[in-house]
PDB file of C-alpha atoms in Angstrom:
ATOM      1  CA  MET R   1     -17.628  -9.786 -14.102  1.00 58.00           C
ATOM      2  CA  ILE R   2     -17.296  -7.019 -11.538  1.00 64.00           C
ATOM      3  CA  ALA R   3     -13.607  -5.942 -11.607  1.00 79.00           C
ATOM      4  CA  GLU R   4     -13.916  -3.216  -8.930  1.00 83.00           C
ATOM      5  CA  LEU R   5     -16.093  -2.232  -5.988  1.00 83.00           C
ATOM      6  CA  GLN R   6     -17.125   1.259  -4.925  1.00 84.00           C
ATOM      7  CA  THR R   7     -16.352   1.615  -1.311  1.00 86.00           C
ATOM      8  CA  ALA R   8     -17.052   4.434   1.212  1.00 82.00           C
ATOM      9  CA  ILE R   9     -14.456   6.767  -0.110  1.00 83.00           C
ATOM     10  CA  GLY R  10     -12.606   5.024  -2.927  1.00 86.00           C
ATOM     11  CA  VAL R  11     -12.419   2.169  -5.238  1.00 85.00           C
ATOM     12  CA  LEU R  12     -11.245  -1.439  -4.453  1.00 85.00           C
ATOM     13  CA  LYS R  13      -9.892  -3.341  -7.397  1.00 84.00           C
ATOM     14  CA  LEU R  14     -11.172  -6.858  -6.578  1.00 82.00           C
ATOM     15  CA  VAL R  15      -8.252  -8.566  -8.623  1.00 80.00           C
ATOM     16  CA  PRO R  16      -5.080  -6.697  -9.462  1.00 83.00           C
ATOM     17  CA  GLU R  17      -3.997  -7.281 -12.990  1.00 82.00           C
ATOM     18  CA  ALA R  18      -1.300  -9.844 -13.396  1.00 83.00           C
ATOM     19  CA  ILE R  19       1.377  -8.980 -15.921  1.00 84.00           C
ATOM     20  CA  GLN R  20       4.395 -10.612 -17.453  1.00 87.00           C
ATOM     21  CA  VAL R  21       7.445  -8.252 -17.572  1.00 86.00           C
ATOM     22  CA  GLY R  22      10.156 -10.306 -19.031  1.00 85.00           C
ATOM     23  CA  LYS R  23      13.403 -11.262 -17.546  1.00 82.00           C
ATOM     24  CA  ASP R  24      15.458  -8.508 -19.106  1.00 86.00           C
ATOM     25  CA  ILE R  25      13.518  -5.815 -17.242  1.00 86.00           C
ATOM     26  CA  TRP R  26      15.711  -6.575 -14.081  1.00 83.00           C
ATOM     27  CA  ASP R  27      18.666  -5.542 -15.966  1.00 85.00           C
ATOM     28  CA  LYS R  28      17.151  -1.994 -16.638  1.00 85.00           C
ATOM     29  CA  ILE R  29      16.023  -1.016 -13.154  1.00 83.00           C
ATOM     30  CA  VAL R  30      17.195   2.069 -11.572  1.00 76.00           C
ATOM     31  CA  PRO R  31      17.092   2.208  -7.687  1.00 70.00           C
ATOM     32  CA  PRO R  32      15.069   4.986  -6.054  1.00 70.00           C
ATOM     33  CA  LYS R  33      16.446   6.847  -3.132  1.00 62.00           C
ATOM     34  CA  GLU R  34      17.994   4.609  -0.409  1.00 58.00           C
ATOM     35  CA  ILE R  35      16.957   1.467  -2.113  1.00 52.00           C
ATOM     36  CA  ASP R  36      19.045  -1.726  -1.601  1.00 54.00           C
ATOM     37  CA  PRO R  37      21.568  -2.728  -4.397  1.00 52.00           C
ATOM     38  CA  VAL R  38      20.049  -3.485  -7.819  1.00 50.00           C
ATOM     39  CA  ASP R  39      20.958  -7.174  -7.601  1.00 56.00           C
ATOM     40  CA  ASN R  40      18.101  -7.500  -5.007  1.00 65.00           C
ATOM     41  CA  LYS R  41      15.780  -7.335  -8.104  1.00 80.00           C
ATOM     42  CA  GLU R  42      13.860  -4.260  -7.026  1.00 86.00           C
ATOM     43  CA  GLY R  43      13.784  -0.957  -8.690  1.00 91.00           C
ATOM     44  CA  VAL R  44      12.153   1.554 -10.977  1.00 94.00           C
ATOM     45  CA  VAL R  45      11.495   1.303 -14.806  1.00 93.00           C
ATOM     46  CA  GLY R  46       9.991   4.504 -16.039  1.00 92.00           C
ATOM     47  CA  ASP R  47       7.117   5.410 -13.747  1.00 95.00           C
ATOM     48  CA  THR R  48       6.856   1.992 -12.238  1.00 96.00           C
ATOM     49  CA  PHE R  49       8.520   0.181  -9.307  1.00 96.00           C
ATOM     50  CA  PHE R  50       9.001  -3.493  -9.785  1.00 96.00           C
ATOM     51  CA  SER R  51       9.839  -6.115  -7.122  1.00 95.00           C
ATOM     52  CA  GLU R  52      10.782  -9.499  -8.455  1.00 92.00           C
ATOM     53  CA  ASN R  53      11.379 -10.675  -4.826  1.00 91.00           C
ATOM     54  CA  LYS R  54       7.755  -9.711  -3.613  1.00 94.00           C
ATOM     55  CA  LYS R  55       6.034 -10.171  -6.933  1.00 94.00           C
ATOM     56  CA  PHE R  56       4.387  -6.871  -7.548  1.00 96.00           C
ATOM     57  CA  ALA R  57       4.439  -3.593  -9.388  1.00 96.00           C
ATOM     58  CA  ILE R  58       3.117  -0.144  -8.617  1.00 97.00           C
ATOM     59  CA  SER R  59       3.194   3.154 -10.618  1.00 97.00           C
ATOM     60  CA  ILE R  60       2.920   6.947 -10.192  1.00 96.00           C
ATOM     61  CA  PRO R  61       0.605   9.004 -12.290  1.00 95.00           C
ATOM     62  CA  SER R  62       2.832  12.049 -12.717  1.00 91.00           C
ATOM     63  CA  ASP R  63       6.233  13.656 -11.721  1.00 91.00           C
ATOM     64  CA  ASN R  64       4.481  15.120  -8.534  1.00 94.00           C
ATOM     65  CA  TRP R  65       5.351  11.882  -6.829  1.00 97.00           C
ATOM     66  CA  ASN R  66       8.654  10.226  -5.867  1.00 95.00           C
ATOM     67  CA  PHE R  67       9.506   6.633  -5.001  1.00 97.00           C
ATOM     68  CA  TRP R  68      11.352   6.215  -1.698  1.00 96.00           C
ATOM     69  CA  LYS R  69      12.762   2.996  -0.031  1.00 92.00           C
ATOM     70  CA  PRO R  70      12.075   3.199   3.688  1.00 91.00           C
ATOM     71  CA  SER R  71      15.276   3.064   5.685  1.00 88.00           C
ATOM     72  CA  PRO R  72      15.860   0.615   8.505  1.00 86.00           C
ATOM     73  CA  GLN R  73      15.805   3.388  10.943  1.00 88.00           C
ATOM     74  CA  PHE R  74      12.471   4.534   9.648  1.00 87.00           C
ATOM     75  CA  LEU R  75      11.032   1.102   9.911  1.00 87.00           C
ATOM     76  CA  ALA R  76      12.455   0.634  13.356  1.00 86.00           C
ATOM     77  CA  SER R  77      10.615   3.884  14.462  1.00 86.00           C
ATOM     78  CA  MET R  78       7.397   2.174  13.609  1.00 83.00           C
ATOM     79  CA  GLY R  79       7.810  -0.221  16.526  1.00 79.00           C
ATOM     80  CA  TYR R  80       6.850  -3.789  16.744  1.00 78.00           C
ATOM     81  CA  ILE R  81       5.051  -3.829  13.431  1.00 81.00           C
ATOM     82  CA  PHE R  82       8.357  -4.593  11.401  1.00 80.00           C
ATOM     83  CA  ALA R  83      10.046  -6.578  14.246  1.00 79.00           C
ATOM     84  CA  VAL R  84       9.346  -9.757  12.339  1.00 79.00           C
ATOM     85  CA  PRO R  85      11.485 -10.615   9.296  1.00 80.00           C
ATOM     86  CA  SER R  86       8.447 -11.982   7.441  1.00 88.00           C
ATOM     87  CA  ARG R  87       6.989  -8.382   7.118  1.00 92.00           C
ATOM     88  CA  SER R  88       8.638  -5.740   4.950  1.00 93.00           C
ATOM     89  CA  MET R  89       7.795  -2.361   3.289  1.00 95.00           C
ATOM     90  CA  PRO R  90       9.507  -2.518  -0.091  1.00 95.00           C
ATOM     91  CA  ILE R  91       8.429   0.968  -1.318  1.00 97.00           C
ATOM     92  CA  MET R  92       6.802   4.183  -0.363  1.00 97.00           C
ATOM     93  CA  ILE R  93       5.421   6.742  -2.756  1.00 98.00           C
ATOM     94  CA  MET R  94       5.593  10.330  -1.528  1.00 97.00           C
ATOM     95  CA  SER R  95       3.974  13.405  -2.869  1.00 96.00           C
ATOM     96  CA  LYS R  96       6.169  16.298  -3.623  1.00 95.00           C
ATOM     97  CA  SER R  97       3.373  18.663  -2.285  1.00 94.00           C
ATOM     98  CA  VAL R  98       2.504  19.271   1.326  1.00 94.00           C
ATOM     99  CA  ILE R  99      -1.156  19.603   1.801  1.00 91.00           C
ATOM    100  CA  LYS R 100      -2.702  20.771   5.033  1.00 90.00           C
ATOM    101  CA  LEU R 101       0.747  20.283   6.676  1.00 91.00           C
ATOM    102  CA  PHE R 102       0.839  16.719   5.634  1.00 94.00           C
ATOM    103  CA  ARG R 103       2.661  14.971   2.795  1.00 96.00           C
ATOM    104  CA  PRO R 104       0.220  12.473   1.176  1.00 96.00           C
ATOM    105  CA  ASN R 105       1.808   9.133   0.590  1.00 97.00           C
ATOM    106  CA  VAL R 106       1.197   5.463  -0.406  1.00 98.00           C
ATOM    107  CA  ASN R 107       3.023   2.559   1.119  1.00 97.00           C
ATOM    108  CA  VAL R 108       3.251  -1.164   0.238  1.00 98.00           C
ATOM    109  CA  VAL R 109       3.661  -3.649   2.947  1.00 97.00           C
ATOM    110  CA  VAL R 110       4.199  -7.306   2.156  1.00 96.00           C
ATOM    111  CA  GLU R 111       4.075 -10.200   4.522  1.00 96.00           C
ATOM    112  CA  ASP R 112       4.843 -13.836   3.933  1.00 95.00           C
ATOM    113  CA  VAL R 113       1.808 -15.609   5.648  1.00 95.00           C
ATOM    114  CA  GLY R 114       2.048 -19.017   3.977  1.00 94.00           C
ATOM    115  CA  ASP R 115      -0.856 -21.108   2.564  1.00 93.00           C
ATOM    116  CA  TYR R 116      -2.901 -21.811   5.725  1.00 93.00           C
ATOM    117  CA  THR R 117      -4.821 -18.546   6.141  1.00 94.00           C
ATOM    118  CA  ASN R 118      -7.535 -16.473   4.389  1.00 95.00           C
ATOM    119  CA  ILE R 119      -8.481 -12.924   3.634  1.00 96.00           C
ATOM    120  CA  GLU R 120     -10.921 -12.865   6.534  1.00 96.00           C
ATOM    121  CA  GLU R 121      -8.325 -13.795   9.066  1.00 96.00           C
ATOM    122  CA  MET R 122      -5.848 -11.438   7.824  1.00 96.00           C
ATOM    123  CA  MET R 123      -8.198  -8.468   7.818  1.00 95.00           C
ATOM    124  CA  ILE R 124      -8.983  -9.298  11.463  1.00 93.00           C
ATOM    125  CA  VAL R 125      -5.214  -9.284  12.217  1.00 92.00           C
ATOM    126  CA  SER R 126      -4.871  -5.955  10.330  1.00 93.00           C
ATOM    127  CA  ARG R 127      -7.701  -4.345  12.280  1.00 92.00           C
ATOM    128  CA  LEU R 128      -6.465  -5.516  15.675  1.00 91.00           C
ATOM    129  CA  MET R 129      -2.988  -4.163  14.862  1.00 89.00           C
ATOM    130  CA  LEU R 130      -4.315  -0.862  13.868  1.00 90.00           C
ATOM    131  CA  GLN R 131      -6.576  -0.596  16.950  1.00 87.00           C
ATOM    132  CA  ASN R 132      -3.419  -1.399  19.007  1.00 86.00           C
ATOM    133  CA  GLN R 133      -1.889   1.703  17.544  1.00 85.00           C
ATOM    134  CA  CYS R 134      -4.852   3.849  18.905  1.00 85.00           C
ATOM    135  CA  VAL R 135      -6.374   4.606  15.557  1.00 92.00           C
ATOM    136  CA  THR R 136     -10.048   4.464  14.825  1.00 93.00           C
ATOM    137  CA  VAL R 137     -11.256   1.694  12.548  1.00 93.00           C
ATOM    138  CA  ASN R 138     -14.888   1.855  11.554  1.00 86.00           C
ATOM    139  CA  ASP R 139     -16.159  -1.698  11.098  1.00 87.00           C
ATOM    140  CA  GLY R 140     -18.785  -0.383   8.772  1.00 87.00           C
ATOM    141  CA  ASP R 141     -16.120   0.692   6.305  1.00 89.00           C
ATOM    142  CA  ILE R 142     -14.493  -2.760   6.167  1.00 93.00           C
ATOM    143  CA  VAL R 143     -15.149  -4.506   2.748  1.00 94.00           C
ATOM    144  CA  ILE R 144     -14.151  -8.190   2.261  1.00 95.00           C
ATOM    145  CA  ASP R 145     -14.496 -10.286  -0.908  1.00 94.00           C
ATOM    146  CA  SER R 146     -13.855 -13.876   0.043  1.00 94.00           C
ATOM    147  CA  ASP R 147     -13.898 -15.129  -3.505  1.00 93.00           C
ATOM    148  CA  LYS R 148     -11.242 -12.757  -4.692  1.00 93.00           C
ATOM    149  CA  GLN R 149      -9.313 -12.908  -1.424  1.00 94.00           C
ATOM    150  CA  CYS R 150      -9.167  -9.061  -1.021  1.00 95.00           C
ATOM    151  CA  GLY R 151     -10.522  -6.407   1.146  1.00 95.00           C
ATOM    152  CA  GLN R 152     -10.427  -2.635   2.136  1.00 96.00           C
ATOM    153  CA  LEU R 153     -10.464  -0.947   5.532  1.00 95.00           C
ATOM    154  CA  ILE R 154     -10.316   2.739   6.440  1.00 95.00           C
ATOM    155  CA  TYR R 155      -8.902   4.156   9.616  1.00 95.00           C
ATOM    156  CA  TYR R 156      -8.715   7.586  11.159  1.00 94.00           C
ATOM    157  CA  GLN R 157      -6.444   9.426  13.600  1.00 93.00           C
ATOM    158  CA  GLN R 158      -5.885  12.949  14.838  1.00 91.00           C
ATOM    159  CA  TYR R 159      -3.204  14.925  13.148  1.00 90.00           C
ATOM    160  CA  MET R 160      -2.605  18.474  14.538  1.00 88.00           C
ATOM    161  CA  ASN R 161      -6.014  20.154  14.164  1.00 85.00           C
ATOM    162  CA  SER R 162      -7.097  17.847  11.288  1.00 87.00           C
ATOM    163  CA  LYS R 163      -8.040  14.190  10.639  1.00 92.00           C
ATOM    164  CA  LEU R 164      -5.585  11.915   8.991  1.00 95.00           C
ATOM    165  CA  VAL R 165      -7.388   9.363   6.726  1.00 95.00           C
ATOM    166  CA  SER R 166      -5.807   6.016   5.702  1.00 96.00           C
ATOM    167  CA  VAL R 167      -7.419   3.777   3.071  1.00 96.00           C
ATOM    168  CA  GLN R 168      -5.841   0.279   2.905  1.00 96.00           C
ATOM    169  CA  ASN R 169      -6.451  -2.131   0.155  1.00 96.00           C
ATOM    170  CA  CYS R 170      -5.437  -5.833   1.071  1.00 96.00           C
ATOM    171  CA  TYR R 171      -4.747  -8.790  -1.237  1.00 97.00           C
ATOM    172  CA  LEU R 172      -3.891 -12.346  -0.282  1.00 96.00           C
ATOM    173  CA  ASN R 173      -2.035 -14.103  -3.142  1.00 95.00           C
ATOM    174  CA  ASP R 174       0.175 -17.159  -3.251  1.00 95.00           C
ATOM    175  CA  GLY R 175       0.981 -17.101   0.503  1.00 96.00           C
ATOM    176  CA  MET R 176       1.717 -13.361   0.474  1.00 96.00           C
ATOM    177  CA  PHE R 177      -0.486 -10.639   2.106  1.00 97.00           C
ATOM    178  CA  TYR R 178      -0.114  -7.240   0.500  1.00 97.00           C
ATOM    179  CA  THR R 179      -1.475  -4.069   1.961  1.00 97.00           C
ATOM    180  CA  ILE R 180      -1.373  -0.843  -0.127  1.00 97.00           C
ATOM    181  CA  THR R 181      -2.208   2.091   2.138  1.00 97.00           C
ATOM    182  CA  ALA R 182      -2.850   5.796   1.055  1.00 97.00           C
ATOM    183  CA  CYS R 183      -2.532   8.330   3.853  1.00 97.00           C
ATOM    184  CA  TYR R 184      -3.626  11.848   3.526  1.00 96.00           C
ATOM    185  CA  VAL R 185      -5.486  14.842   5.202  1.00 94.00           C
ATOM    186  CA  PRO R 186      -8.633  15.345   3.161  1.00 92.00           C
ATOM    187  CA  MET R 187      -8.701  18.431   0.933  1.00 85.00           C
ATOM    188  CA  SER R 188     -12.153  19.217   2.005  1.00 81.00           C
ATOM    189  CA  ASP R 189     -13.896  19.123   5.490  1.00 77.00           C
ATOM    190  CA  PHE R 190     -16.914  17.698   3.744  1.00 73.00           C
ATOM    191  CA  SER R 191     -15.409  14.778   1.911  1.00 83.00           C
ATOM    192  CA  ASP R 192     -12.858  12.105   2.890  1.00 88.00           C
ATOM    193  CA  LYS R 193     -12.298  10.931  -0.738  1.00 89.00           C
ATOM    194  CA  LEU R 194      -9.036  10.068  -2.203  1.00 91.00           C
ATOM    195  CA  PHE R 195      -7.653  12.833  -4.385  1.00 90.00           C
ATOM    196  CA  GLY R 196      -4.638  14.187  -6.267  1.00 90.00           C
ATOM    197  CA  GLY R 197      -3.411  10.856  -7.838  1.00 95.00           C
ATOM    198  CA  LEU R 198      -3.928   8.747  -4.793  1.00 96.00           C
ATOM    199  CA  GLN R 199      -6.658   6.586  -6.330  1.00 96.00           C
ATOM    200  CA  GLU R 200      -4.585   6.165  -9.454  1.00 97.00           C
ATOM    201  CA  ILE R 201      -1.588   4.964  -7.531  1.00 97.00           C
ATOM    202  CA  MET R 202      -3.750   2.544  -5.509  1.00 97.00           C
ATOM    203  CA  ASN R 203      -5.318   1.109  -8.824  1.00 96.00           C
ATOM    204  CA  SER R 204      -1.888   0.741 -10.484  1.00 97.00           C
ATOM    205  CA  PHE R 205      -0.891  -2.161  -8.082  1.00 97.00           C
ATOM    206  CA  LYS R 206      -0.259  -5.227 -10.041  1.00 95.00           C
ATOM    207  CA  LEU R 207       0.860  -8.739  -9.270  1.00 95.00           C
ATOM    208  CA  LEU R 208       3.859 -10.264 -11.216  1.00 93.00           C
ATOM    209  CA  SER R 209       3.398 -13.744 -12.514  1.00 85.00           C
TER     210      SER R 209
END
């Protein structure tokens, strides 16, 4: 069985691993910066952020990365994207290093979409929303696996004198649409590939059962 798919500049895990963490883990979590109170069942254990509410976990590969809970002011600055209560960004992972005047990061957005949609429809919605933000989405870079209900798209925008690349892995599971997005300025002018732990963070995404 193919567990992952090589895409244009990264790897898409077709099915995130599902793990059982045990009920006692929620008593051990330590909130990252600006996170909501611990009784919201979201927080960090070791190198992993767990969300019982949104049913996922994601990890950092080294101490060169920090977990950060986006503030309401930050989300409001992103405009209409987070104007609906069904969409949230539970966590961002920020690099401690600035590379080419940009701090690489990975964010997780979760939206409650119910049971009457599919990955094809959600990928169309994602592409249209991105295009409305005036970024470039290359249709040739879009990958969709209907059987596994997952996909990947890549989009580009101008950043100072450089190109900002965003790789977005998408999963539809149990009525929840997850987008895990890595944002970075490529290290090399000749390659847009993920680097410096970004791929490891993307691959660490797991669903909680």
